[in-house]
Amino acid sequence: GGARLMSEGWIRALLLNKCSQAVRAVAKEVLAAMAGAGTQRSLVLLDLAVSMLGEAADAGVQSAELFSLLTNLTAEESRRNYLVAGGFLPTLCALITREVARIRAQEAIASCDIAQGQVLKSLLALLESLLKVPGIRSRFKLTPDLLATMLDNFLHVQSLIVQKTKLTDDCAQQLMHTFSSLSSESEADQERFCQACIKALGTHRAGRTPAFLIQQLSSIMCPAEAEPVHHLILQKSPTQEEFIRGTMAKNPYPSSELGVTMRDVKKKICLDLDMAGLIEDDNGMELLVRGLRSWA
């Protein structure tokens, strides 16, 4: 009886039912309740659900309940570790790559479905949930070509024209966030990312993609130096008490707040002391730095 209850046939037929969203929703709820009845049963269901991911692309939006069930089944970190221990990371990345290729193949079609990218977004959300586990994150980095594969997928999704939708834009942002976070945690991560970018330059030569890759390489190898922050003490001359009311009460002021020129400093003073009329008047106010006149 237990074997028949967990039979793949009826689970697949109902969870990916093409005729009724209500049937899929009820099936998902029943399976979630079954999973809660015991660890062994939940792992069997998890394996079954993962085996159905290959059909998700063909099912399209009708796979929403399958991904919802997977989200429930992988809520515990131990379940995610179980999947990855069984070799699920490369499998998931291959599914993502296949879905990206399927979407790209439709670029020649004149029409576009607004739901395009729904399955890809769900697959990426599943990958993101796995990568929240530190051990899985480390395994992903150390598995050859996975980072390069994700970068390659991002570049393909980013270059979509006909099939570009809000969902594919969201997917591009998810992919960008994934490889950006994975490549910024250590020097070894940065080195792996640079290697992935160099590899991508060999295959992505159209449009603005090469410029993007070179920009990513430059940001790592020649990072922009942070602008130093200086603190200014702004004091009113005692001789100007009758002409300038109020004081700059929040001394010292960081240059990051004031701006980069003395004209910016003057603007800040004028706005804080209700003298907006002097902002564009080059002769209405003198700024002294160590007793010397500074031209604002």
Coordinates of C-alpha atoms in Angstrom, one line a residue:
G1 CA 0.0 0.0 0.0
G2 CA 2.8 2.4 0.9
A3 CA 4.6 1.8 -2.4
R4 CA 1.4 2.4 -4.4
L5 CA 0.7 5.6 -2.4
M6 CA 4.1 7.0 -3.3
S7 CA 3.8 5.8 -7.0
E8 CA 5.4 8.2 -9.4
G9 CA 2.6 7.8 -11.9
W10 CA -0.3 9.5 -10.1
I11 CA 2.0 12.1 -8.6
R12 CA 3.3 13.1 -12.0
A13 CA -0.1 13.0 -13.6
L14 CA -1.7 15.3 -11.0
L15 CA 1.1 17.6 -10.0
L16 CA 1.7 18.6 -13.7
N17 CA -1.9 18.2 -14.8
K18 CA -2.3 20.4 -17.9
C19 CA -6.1 20.8 -17.6
S20 CA -6.7 22.1 -14.1
Q21 CA -4.9 24.4 -11.8
A22 CA -7.2 23.3 -9.0
V23 CA -6.1 19.7 -9.5
R24 CA -2.5 20.7 -9.3
A25 CA -3.1 22.8 -6.2
V26 CA -4.9 20.0 -4.4
A27 CA -2.2 17.5 -5.4
K28 CA 0.5 19.8 -4.0
E29 CA -1.3 20.2 -0.7
V30 CA -1.8 16.4 -0.4
L31 CA 1.8 15.7 -1.1
A32 CA 2.9 18.4 1.4
A33 CA 0.8 16.7 4.0
M34 CA 2.3 13.3 3.1
A35 CA 5.8 14.7 3.4
G36 CA 5.0 15.9 6.9
A37 CA 4.1 12.4 8.0
G38 CA 7.7 11.2 8.2
T39 CA 11.3 11.9 7.2
Q40 CA 11.7 8.9 4.9
R41 CA 8.5 9.7 3.0
S42 CA 9.5 13.3 2.6
L43 CA 12.9 12.3 1.1
V44 CA 11.1 9.9 -1.3
L45 CA 8.8 12.8 -2.4
L46 CA 11.8 15.1 -2.7
D47 CA 13.6 12.7 -5.0
L48 CA 10.4 12.3 -7.1
A49 CA 9.8 16.1 -7.3
V50 CA 13.4 16.7 -8.4
S51 CA 13.1 14.0 -11.1
M52 CA 10.2 15.9 -12.5
L53 CA 12.1 19.1 -13.0
G54 CA 13.1 18.1 -16.5
E55 CA 9.4 18.4 -17.5
A56 CA 9.0 21.8 -15.9
A57 CA 10.0 23.7 -19.0
D58 CA 7.4 21.9 -21.1
A59 CA 4.8 22.6 -18.4
G60 CA 5.6 26.3 -18.2
V61 CA 3.4 28.1 -15.7
Q62 CA 1.7 24.8 -15.0
S63 CA 4.9 23.8 -13.1
A64 CA 4.2 26.4 -10.4
E65 CA 2.8 23.9 -7.9
L66 CA 5.8 21.6 -8.5
F67 CA 8.2 24.4 -7.5
S68 CA 6.0 25.4 -4.6
L69 CA 6.2 21.8 -3.3
L70 CA 10.0 21.8 -3.8
T71 CA 10.2 25.0 -1.7
N72 CA 8.3 23.3 1.1
L73 CA 10.4 20.1 0.9
T74 CA 13.7 22.0 1.0
A75 CA 12.8 24.4 3.7
E76 CA 15.1 22.5 6.1
E77 CA 18.8 22.9 5.6
S78 CA 19.3 19.2 6.0
R79 CA 17.1 18.5 2.9
R80 CA 19.2 20.8 0.8
N81 CA 22.3 19.1 2.0
Y82 CA 20.7 15.8 1.1
L83 CA 20.1 16.9 -2.5
V84 CA 23.6 18.3 -3.0
A85 CA 25.2 15.2 -1.5
G86 CA 23.4 13.3 -4.3
G87 CA 24.9 15.5 -7.0
F88 CA 22.0 17.9 -7.5
L89 CA 24.1 21.1 -8.0
P90 CA 25.4 20.2 -11.5
T91 CA 22.0 18.8 -12.4
L92 CA 20.3 22.1 -11.4
C93 CA 22.8 24.2 -13.3
A94 CA 22.3 22.0 -16.4
L95 CA 18.5 22.5 -16.1
I96 CA 19.1 26.3 -15.9
T97 CA 21.4 26.2 -18.9
R98 CA 18.8 24.1 -20.9
E99 CA 16.0 26.6 -20.0
V100 CA 18.2 29.5 -21.1
A101 CA 18.9 27.8 -24.4
R102 CA 15.2 27.1 -24.9
I103 CA 14.4 30.7 -24.4
R104 CA 17.2 31.9 -26.7
A105 CA 16.0 29.5 -29.4
Q106 CA 12.7 31.4 -29.5
E107 CA 14.4 34.7 -30.3
A108 CA 13.6 34.1 -34.0
I109 CA 9.9 34.0 -33.2
A110 CA 8.0 37.3 -33.8
S111 CA 5.8 36.9 -30.7
C112 CA 6.6 36.6 -27.0
D113 CA 4.7 35.2 -24.1
I114 CA 4.7 37.5 -21.0
A115 CA 5.2 34.4 -18.9
Q116 CA 8.5 33.7 -20.6
G117 CA 11.1 33.2 -17.9
Q118 CA 8.7 31.9 -15.2
V119 CA 10.4 28.4 -15.1
L120 CA 13.9 29.9 -15.2
K121 CA 13.0 32.2 -12.4
S122 CA 11.8 29.3 -10.3
L123 CA 15.0 27.3 -11.0
L124 CA 17.1 30.2 -10.1
A125 CA 15.2 30.7 -6.8
L126 CA 15.9 27.0 -6.0
L127 CA 19.6 27.6 -6.7
E128 CA 19.6 30.7 -4.5
S129 CA 18.0 28.8 -1.6
L130 CA 20.7 26.1 -1.9
L131 CA 23.5 28.7 -2.0
K132 CA 22.3 30.1 1.4
V133 CA 23.9 27.0 3.0
P134 CA 27.6 27.8 3.6
G135 CA 28.7 24.3 2.8
I136 CA 26.8 24.2 -0.5
R137 CA 28.1 27.6 -1.4
S138 CA 31.7 26.4 -1.0
R139 CA 31.0 23.3 -3.0
F140 CA 29.5 25.4 -5.8
K141 CA 32.6 27.5 -6.0
L142 CA 34.9 24.6 -6.0
T143 CA 33.0 22.6 -8.6
P144 CA 34.7 23.2 -12.0
D145 CA 32.8 25.4 -14.5
L146 CA 29.7 26.1 -12.5
L147 CA 30.5 29.8 -12.0
A148 CA 31.5 30.1 -15.6
T149 CA 28.2 28.4 -16.6
M150 CA 26.2 30.9 -14.5
L151 CA 28.0 33.8 -16.0
D152 CA 27.4 32.4 -19.5
N153 CA 23.7 32.1 -18.7
F154 CA 23.5 35.6 -17.4
L155 CA 25.1 37.0 -20.6
H156 CA 22.6 35.1 -22.8
V157 CA 19.6 36.2 -20.8
Q158 CA 20.9 39.8 -20.6
S159 CA 21.2 39.9 -24.4
L160 CA 17.6 38.8 -25.1
I161 CA 15.6 41.2 -27.4
V162 CA 12.4 39.5 -28.7
Q163 CA 11.9 37.3 -25.6
K164 CA 12.8 40.0 -23.1
T165 CA 10.1 40.3 -20.4
K166 CA 9.8 41.4 -16.9
L167 CA 10.5 37.9 -15.8
T168 CA 13.6 37.5 -17.9
D169 CA 14.9 40.8 -16.6
D170 CA 14.3 39.5 -13.0
C171 CA 16.2 36.3 -14.0
A172 CA 19.2 38.4 -15.3
Q173 CA 19.3 40.3 -12.0
Q174 CA 19.1 37.0 -10.0
L175 CA 22.0 35.6 -12.1
M176 CA 24.0 38.8 -11.7
H177 CA 23.5 38.8 -7.9
T178 CA 24.5 35.1 -7.8
F179 CA 27.8 35.3 -9.5
S180 CA 28.6 38.8 -8.0
S181 CA 28.2 37.5 -4.5
L182 CA 30.1 34.3 -5.2
S183 CA 33.0 36.2 -6.7
S184 CA 33.5 38.8 -4.0
E185 CA 34.2 36.8 -0.8
S186 CA 37.9 36.1 -1.2
E187 CA 40.8 36.6 -3.6
A188 CA 40.4 33.0 -4.7
D189 CA 36.8 33.8 -5.6
Q190 CA 37.8 36.8 -7.6
E191 CA 40.5 34.8 -9.4
R192 CA 37.8 32.2 -10.4
F193 CA 35.5 35.0 -11.6
C194 CA 38.3 36.6 -13.7
Q195 CA 38.9 33.2 -15.3
A196 CA 35.2 32.9 -16.1
C197 CA 35.1 36.4 -17.6
I198 CA 38.2 35.6 -19.8
K199 CA 36.6 32.4 -20.9
A200 CA 33.3 34.2 -21.7
L201 CA 35.2 36.8 -23.9
G202 CA 36.1 33.9 -26.2
T203 CA 32.5 33.2 -27.0
H204 CA 30.5 36.4 -26.4
R205 CA 31.7 39.0 -28.9
A206 CA 28.5 40.7 -30.0
G207 CA 27.0 43.9 -28.8
R208 CA 28.0 45.4 -25.4
T209 CA 28.8 42.1 -23.8
P210 CA 32.6 42.3 -24.3
A211 CA 32.6 45.8 -22.8
F212 CA 30.6 44.5 -19.8
L213 CA 33.1 41.6 -19.3
I214 CA 36.1 43.9 -19.5
Q215 CA 34.5 46.3 -17.0
Q216 CA 34.0 43.4 -14.6
L217 CA 37.7 42.4 -15.0
S218 CA 38.8 46.0 -14.5
S219 CA 36.8 46.5 -11.4
I220 CA 38.6 43.5 -9.8
M221 CA 42.1 44.1 -11.1
C222 CA 42.1 47.9 -11.0
P223 CA 39.5 48.8 -8.4
A224 CA 38.6 52.5 -8.1
E225 CA 40.1 54.1 -5.0
A226 CA 37.6 55.3 -2.5
E227 CA 37.3 59.1 -2.3
P228 CA 38.9 60.2 1.0
V229 CA 36.5 61.9 3.5
H230 CA 37.6 65.2 5.0
H231 CA 35.8 67.0 7.9
L232 CA 35.2 70.7 7.7
I233 CA 34.5 73.0 10.6
L234 CA 32.3 75.9 9.3
Q235 CA 32.3 79.0 11.4
K236 CA 30.9 82.4 10.8
S237 CA 33.3 85.4 11.2
P238 CA 32.4 87.5 14.3
T239 CA 32.2 90.6 12.0
Q240 CA 29.3 89.1 10.1
E241 CA 26.9 88.6 13.0
E242 CA 24.6 91.4 11.8
F243 CA 24.5 90.2 8.2
I244 CA 24.3 86.4 8.6
R245 CA 21.8 85.0 11.1
G246 CA 22.2 81.5 12.6
T247 CA 25.2 79.2 12.8
M248 CA 26.3 75.9 11.2
A249 CA 25.5 73.8 14.3
K250 CA 26.5 70.3 13.1
N251 CA 30.3 70.8 12.9
P252 CA 32.3 69.0 11.7
Y253 CA 30.7 68.4 8.3
P254 CA 32.1 65.5 6.2
S255 CA 33.1 66.3 2.7
S256 CA 31.0 63.3 1.5
E257 CA 27.9 65.3 2.6
L258 CA 29.0 68.7 1.4
G259 CA 30.4 67.9 -2.1
V260 CA 33.8 68.1 -3.8
T261 CA 34.2 71.9 -4.4
M262 CA 34.0 75.0 -2.3
R263 CA 31.0 76.1 -4.3
D264 CA 29.3 73.0 -2.9
V265 CA 30.3 74.2 0.6
K266 CA 28.9 77.6 -0.1
K267 CA 25.6 76.1 -1.3
K268 CA 25.3 74.1 1.9
I269 CA 25.8 77.2 4.0
C270 CA 23.3 79.2 2.0
L271 CA 20.6 76.5 2.2
D272 CA 21.1 75.9 6.0
L273 CA 21.1 79.6 6.8
D274 CA 18.1 80.5 4.6
M275 CA 20.3 82.5 2.2
A276 CA 19.3 80.7 -1.0
G277 CA 19.5 84.0 -2.9
L278 CA 23.3 84.0 -2.6
I279 CA 23.8 80.6 -4.1
E280 CA 24.4 81.9 -7.6
D281 CA 25.9 85.3 -6.5
D282 CA 29.6 84.9 -6.9
N283 CA 30.3 88.1 -4.9
G284 CA 27.8 87.8 -2.1
M285 CA 29.9 85.6 0.3
E286 CA 33.5 85.0 0.9
L287 CA 34.8 81.6 2.2
L288 CA 38.1 81.7 4.1
V289 CA 40.3 78.7 4.6
R290 CA 43.0 79.4 7.2
G291 CA 42.5 83.1 6.7
L292 CA 42.9 82.9 2.9
R293 CA 40.1 83.6 0.5
S294 CA 38.8 80.6 -1.3
W295 CA 36.9 81.1 -4.6
A296 CA 33.5 79.4 -4.4

